[in-house]
XYZ file of C-alpha atoms in Angstrom:
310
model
C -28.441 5.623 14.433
C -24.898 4.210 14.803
C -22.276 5.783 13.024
C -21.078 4.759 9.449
C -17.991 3.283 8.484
C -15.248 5.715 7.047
C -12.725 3.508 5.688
C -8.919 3.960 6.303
C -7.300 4.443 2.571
C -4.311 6.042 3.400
C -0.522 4.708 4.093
C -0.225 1.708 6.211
C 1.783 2.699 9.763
C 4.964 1.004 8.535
C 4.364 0.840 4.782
C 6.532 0.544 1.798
C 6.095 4.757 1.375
C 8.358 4.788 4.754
C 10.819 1.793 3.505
C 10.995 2.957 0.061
C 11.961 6.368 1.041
C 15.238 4.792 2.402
C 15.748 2.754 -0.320
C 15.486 5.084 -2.610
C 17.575 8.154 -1.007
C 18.327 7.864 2.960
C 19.081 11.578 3.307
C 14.998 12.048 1.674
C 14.380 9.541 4.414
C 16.200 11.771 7.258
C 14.398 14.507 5.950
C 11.022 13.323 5.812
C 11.329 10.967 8.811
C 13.876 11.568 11.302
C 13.626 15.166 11.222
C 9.896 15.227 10.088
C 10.002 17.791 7.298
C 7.363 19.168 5.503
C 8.408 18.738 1.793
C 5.237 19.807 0.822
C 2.683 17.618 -1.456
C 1.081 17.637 -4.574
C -2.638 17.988 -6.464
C -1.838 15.063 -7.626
C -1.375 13.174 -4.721
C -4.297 14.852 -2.872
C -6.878 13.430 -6.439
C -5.304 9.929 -5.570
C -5.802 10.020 -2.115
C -9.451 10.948 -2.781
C -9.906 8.660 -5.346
C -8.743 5.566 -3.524
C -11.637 6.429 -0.873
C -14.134 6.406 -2.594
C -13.269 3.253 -4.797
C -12.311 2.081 -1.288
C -16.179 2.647 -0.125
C -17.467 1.187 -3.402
C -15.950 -2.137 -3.278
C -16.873 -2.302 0.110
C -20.735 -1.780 -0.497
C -20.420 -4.503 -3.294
C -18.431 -6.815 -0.973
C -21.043 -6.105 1.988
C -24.016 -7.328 -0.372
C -21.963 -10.941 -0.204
C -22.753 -13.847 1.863
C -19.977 -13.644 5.007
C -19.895 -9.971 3.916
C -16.255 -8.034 3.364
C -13.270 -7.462 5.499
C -12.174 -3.527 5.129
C -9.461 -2.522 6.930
C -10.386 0.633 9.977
C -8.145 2.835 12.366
C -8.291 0.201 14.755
C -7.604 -3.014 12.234
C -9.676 -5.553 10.093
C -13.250 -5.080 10.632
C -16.168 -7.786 8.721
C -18.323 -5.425 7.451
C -21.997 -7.598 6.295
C -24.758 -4.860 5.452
C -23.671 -1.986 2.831
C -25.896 0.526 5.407
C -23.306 0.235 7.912
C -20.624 2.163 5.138
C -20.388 5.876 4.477
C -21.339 5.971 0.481
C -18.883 6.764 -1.821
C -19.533 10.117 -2.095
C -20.136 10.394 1.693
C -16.666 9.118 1.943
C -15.059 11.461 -0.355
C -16.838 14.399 1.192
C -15.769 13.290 4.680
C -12.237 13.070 3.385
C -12.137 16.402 2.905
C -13.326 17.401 6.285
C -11.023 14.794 8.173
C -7.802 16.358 5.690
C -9.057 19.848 5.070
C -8.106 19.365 1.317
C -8.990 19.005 -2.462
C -12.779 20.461 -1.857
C -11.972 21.520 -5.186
C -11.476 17.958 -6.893
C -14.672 16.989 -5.408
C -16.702 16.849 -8.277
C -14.266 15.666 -10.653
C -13.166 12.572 -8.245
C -16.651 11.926 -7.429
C -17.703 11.704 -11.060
C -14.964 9.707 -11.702
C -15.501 6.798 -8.992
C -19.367 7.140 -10.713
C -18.003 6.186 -14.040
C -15.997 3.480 -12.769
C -18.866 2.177 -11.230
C -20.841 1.997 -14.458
C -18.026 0.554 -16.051
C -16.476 -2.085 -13.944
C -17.529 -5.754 -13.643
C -17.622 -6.975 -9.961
C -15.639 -9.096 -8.326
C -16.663 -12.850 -8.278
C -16.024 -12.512 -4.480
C -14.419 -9.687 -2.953
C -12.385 -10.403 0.497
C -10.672 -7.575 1.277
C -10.749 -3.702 1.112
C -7.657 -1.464 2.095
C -6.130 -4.746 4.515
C -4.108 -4.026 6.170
C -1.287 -7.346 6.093
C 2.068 -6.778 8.658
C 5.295 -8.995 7.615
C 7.663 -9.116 10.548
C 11.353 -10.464 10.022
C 11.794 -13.994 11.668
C 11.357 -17.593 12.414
C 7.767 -19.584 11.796
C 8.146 -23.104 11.625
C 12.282 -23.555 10.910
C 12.271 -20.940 7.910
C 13.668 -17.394 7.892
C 12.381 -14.289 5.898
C 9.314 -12.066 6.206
C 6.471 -13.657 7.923
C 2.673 -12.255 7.755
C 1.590 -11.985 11.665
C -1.304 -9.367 11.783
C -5.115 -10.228 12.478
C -5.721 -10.539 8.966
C -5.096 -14.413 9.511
C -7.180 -14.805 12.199
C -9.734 -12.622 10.332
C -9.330 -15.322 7.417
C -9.666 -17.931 9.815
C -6.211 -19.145 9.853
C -3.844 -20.597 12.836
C -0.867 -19.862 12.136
C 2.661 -20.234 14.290
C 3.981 -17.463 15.989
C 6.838 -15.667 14.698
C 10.457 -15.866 16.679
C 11.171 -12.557 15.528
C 14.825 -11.425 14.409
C 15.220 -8.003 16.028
C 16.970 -5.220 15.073
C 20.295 -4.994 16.508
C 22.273 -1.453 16.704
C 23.034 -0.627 20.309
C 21.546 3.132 20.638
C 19.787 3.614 17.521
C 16.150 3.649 17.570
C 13.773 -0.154 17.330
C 16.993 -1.404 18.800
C 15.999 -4.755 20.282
C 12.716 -4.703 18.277
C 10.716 -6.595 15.797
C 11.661 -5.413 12.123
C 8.269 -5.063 10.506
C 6.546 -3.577 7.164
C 2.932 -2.840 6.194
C 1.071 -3.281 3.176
C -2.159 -1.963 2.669
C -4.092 -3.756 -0.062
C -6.546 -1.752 -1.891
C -8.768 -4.394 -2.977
C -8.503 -8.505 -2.426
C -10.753 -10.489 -5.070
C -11.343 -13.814 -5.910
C -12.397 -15.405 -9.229
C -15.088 -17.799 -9.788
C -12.643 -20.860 -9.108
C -11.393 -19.324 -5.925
C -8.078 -18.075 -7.617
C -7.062 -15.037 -5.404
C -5.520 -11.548 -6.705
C -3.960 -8.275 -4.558
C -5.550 -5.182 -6.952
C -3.782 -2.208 -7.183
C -5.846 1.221 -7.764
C -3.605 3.668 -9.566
C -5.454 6.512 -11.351
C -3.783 7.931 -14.122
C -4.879 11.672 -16.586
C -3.704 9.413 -19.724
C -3.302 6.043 -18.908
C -0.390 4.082 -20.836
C -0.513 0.246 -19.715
C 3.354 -0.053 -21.207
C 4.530 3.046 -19.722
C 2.845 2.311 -16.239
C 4.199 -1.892 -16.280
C 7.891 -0.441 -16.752
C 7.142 2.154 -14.111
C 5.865 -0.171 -11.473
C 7.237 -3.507 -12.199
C 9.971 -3.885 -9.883
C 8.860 -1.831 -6.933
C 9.918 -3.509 -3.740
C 6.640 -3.463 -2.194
C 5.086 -6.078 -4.502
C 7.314 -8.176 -3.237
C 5.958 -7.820 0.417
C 2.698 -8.191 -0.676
C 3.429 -11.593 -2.638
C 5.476 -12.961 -0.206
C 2.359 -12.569 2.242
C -0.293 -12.968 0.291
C 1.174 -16.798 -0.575
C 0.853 -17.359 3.266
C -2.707 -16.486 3.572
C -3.741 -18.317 0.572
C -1.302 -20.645 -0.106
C -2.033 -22.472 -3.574
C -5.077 -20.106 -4.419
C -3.314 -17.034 -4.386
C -2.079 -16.554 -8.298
C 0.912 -14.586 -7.788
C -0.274 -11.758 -9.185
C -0.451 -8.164 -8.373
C -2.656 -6.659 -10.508
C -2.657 -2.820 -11.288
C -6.105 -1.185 -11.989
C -5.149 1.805 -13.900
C -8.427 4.618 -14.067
C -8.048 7.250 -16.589
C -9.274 10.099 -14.766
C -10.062 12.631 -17.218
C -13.061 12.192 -19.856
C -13.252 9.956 -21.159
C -13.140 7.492 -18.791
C -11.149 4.006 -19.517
C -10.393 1.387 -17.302
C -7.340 -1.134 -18.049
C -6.418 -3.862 -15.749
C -2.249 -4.720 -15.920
C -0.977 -8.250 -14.515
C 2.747 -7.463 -13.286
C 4.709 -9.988 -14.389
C 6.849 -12.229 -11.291
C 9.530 -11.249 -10.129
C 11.064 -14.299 -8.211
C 14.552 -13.172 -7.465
C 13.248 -9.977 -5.823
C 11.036 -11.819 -3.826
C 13.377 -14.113 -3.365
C 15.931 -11.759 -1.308
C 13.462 -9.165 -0.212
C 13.939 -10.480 3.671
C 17.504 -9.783 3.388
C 17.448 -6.835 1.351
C 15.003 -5.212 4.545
C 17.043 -6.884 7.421
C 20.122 -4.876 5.498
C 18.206 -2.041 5.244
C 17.222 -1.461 8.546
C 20.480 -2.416 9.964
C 22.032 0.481 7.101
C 19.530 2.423 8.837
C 20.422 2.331 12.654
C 23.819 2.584 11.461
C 23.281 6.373 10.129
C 21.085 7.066 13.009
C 23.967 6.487 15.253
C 26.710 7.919 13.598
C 25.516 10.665 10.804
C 24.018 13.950 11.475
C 20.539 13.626 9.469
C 21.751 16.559 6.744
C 24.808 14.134 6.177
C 22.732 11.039 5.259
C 23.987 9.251 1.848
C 22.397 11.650 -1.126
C 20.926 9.908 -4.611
C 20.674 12.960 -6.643
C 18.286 11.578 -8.894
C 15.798 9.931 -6.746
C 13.373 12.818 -6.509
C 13.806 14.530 -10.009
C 10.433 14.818 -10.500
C 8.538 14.663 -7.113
C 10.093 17.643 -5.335
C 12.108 18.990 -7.604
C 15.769 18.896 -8.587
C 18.133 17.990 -5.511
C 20.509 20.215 -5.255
């Protein structure tokens, strides 16, 4: 019997995680990826993690029971996935998640009962097209216009022909990716379409006590929403809806589901290409001439996450 599907939820190889890190605080960015600390993690993160697979492997069996089947992103890309026996179930997933990681065995019930009672309580998708996507912007040229272009096999998987990219490389003489392509990752949990075609990018975010408010003001102007817009309009054009939707779980009993539409954000999308090309040019720049330890601090960045910065 051939092997099931185990579907790649975590961090996209050159997601917003890596680019918001520098954004955020370069000397947590030195830290974490220059000098590839171990800053530790967190329950929390581990519950998410787990989470996300097996929603990942539940909107996948749904979108498998389609005509044309689903496209769910693997280790090696974008894969069309067209019988829900070729997929690890849920569960399966969740359980094999645990072997791959060698953590949260002990959230295994509680995660597993969770993605059950989201199950029960979700309505499907009118059409489902994508689960955990993997979409790659790269900074260039496509036909006369400048900014962040999509240029992964997620077009061809939709079918598309699209121009290749001129790209704009990065230029600091000795730093690291000198010469090459500037590029960022988005993973997209879940790609859906309406009955009219209308296309959404769903966010899973599980939360122990909701709050829509508190969640919309958390979330709204995170950079990589912007990434995922500015894409998304490529490979849909006029369907896509502009929206990023957050799914927010409750994860403790009882269980709640509440759907958030972030509102647009046009000016960040707007200057998102620059503020990257900047960023990664800020970036080679340190690399160059700063020890790692001597990286630009912002003391309050991780309040919260790792503790006080001191």
């Amino acid at each position: 019997m051939a092997e099931k599907l185990f579907i790649n939820s975590g961090k996209s190889s050159r997601g917003w995680s890596y680019w918001s890190d520098f954004f955020s605080c370069p000397r947590l960015f030195a830290y974490k990826h220059a000098m590839g600390l171990n800053l530790g993690g967190s329950d929390g993160r581990t519950r998410g993690s787990m989470l996300h697979t097996g929603l990942a492997h539940l909107f996948a069996m749904w979108g498998a029971e389609q005509d044309g089947g689903v496209l769910v992103g693997t280790g090696g890309g974008t894969e069309r996935v067209t019988s829900s026996d070729a997929l690890l179930t849920p569960e399966e997933a969740i359980e094999e998640y645990i072997r791959v990681t060698s953590l949260g065995s002990q959230f295994k019930d509680r995660v597993v009962e969770c993605v059950r009672a989201y199950a029960a309580l979700a309505e499907r998708p009118a059409r489902i097209i994508g689960v955990e996507t993997e979409l790659t912007g790269m900074l260039g040229w496509r036909a006369g216009r400048w900014g962040l272009h999509v240029c992964n096999g997620m077009s061809a998987a939709l079918g598309l022909n699209l121009a290749e990219v001129e790209p704009t490389p990065l230029e600091y003489e000795g730093a690291p990716g000198h010469g090459e392509p500037i590029v960022i990752t988005r993973r997209a949990d879940l790609i859906r379409a309406d009955e009219g075609g209308l296309v959404e990018i769903v966010d899973h975010k599980g939360h122990a006590h909701a709050s829509s408010k508190r969640v919309r003001d958390e979330y709204r102007m995170e950079g990589g929403w912007s990434a995922f817009r500015i894409m998304a309009r490529q490979l849909f054009g006029a369907k896509y809806t502009g929206s990023v939707v957050l799914n927010l779980l409750q994860t403790l009993r009882p269980y709640s589901i509440d759907e958030i539409k972030l509102p647009p954000a046009p000016d960040a999308d707007a200057t998102f290409s620059e503020d990257l090309y900047r960023a990664a040019h800020k970036k080679a720049e340190y690399e160059v001439g700063l020890a790692h330890w001597k990286w630009p601090m912002r003391r309050t960045s991780c309040f919260g996450v790792y503790g006080l910065c001191d």
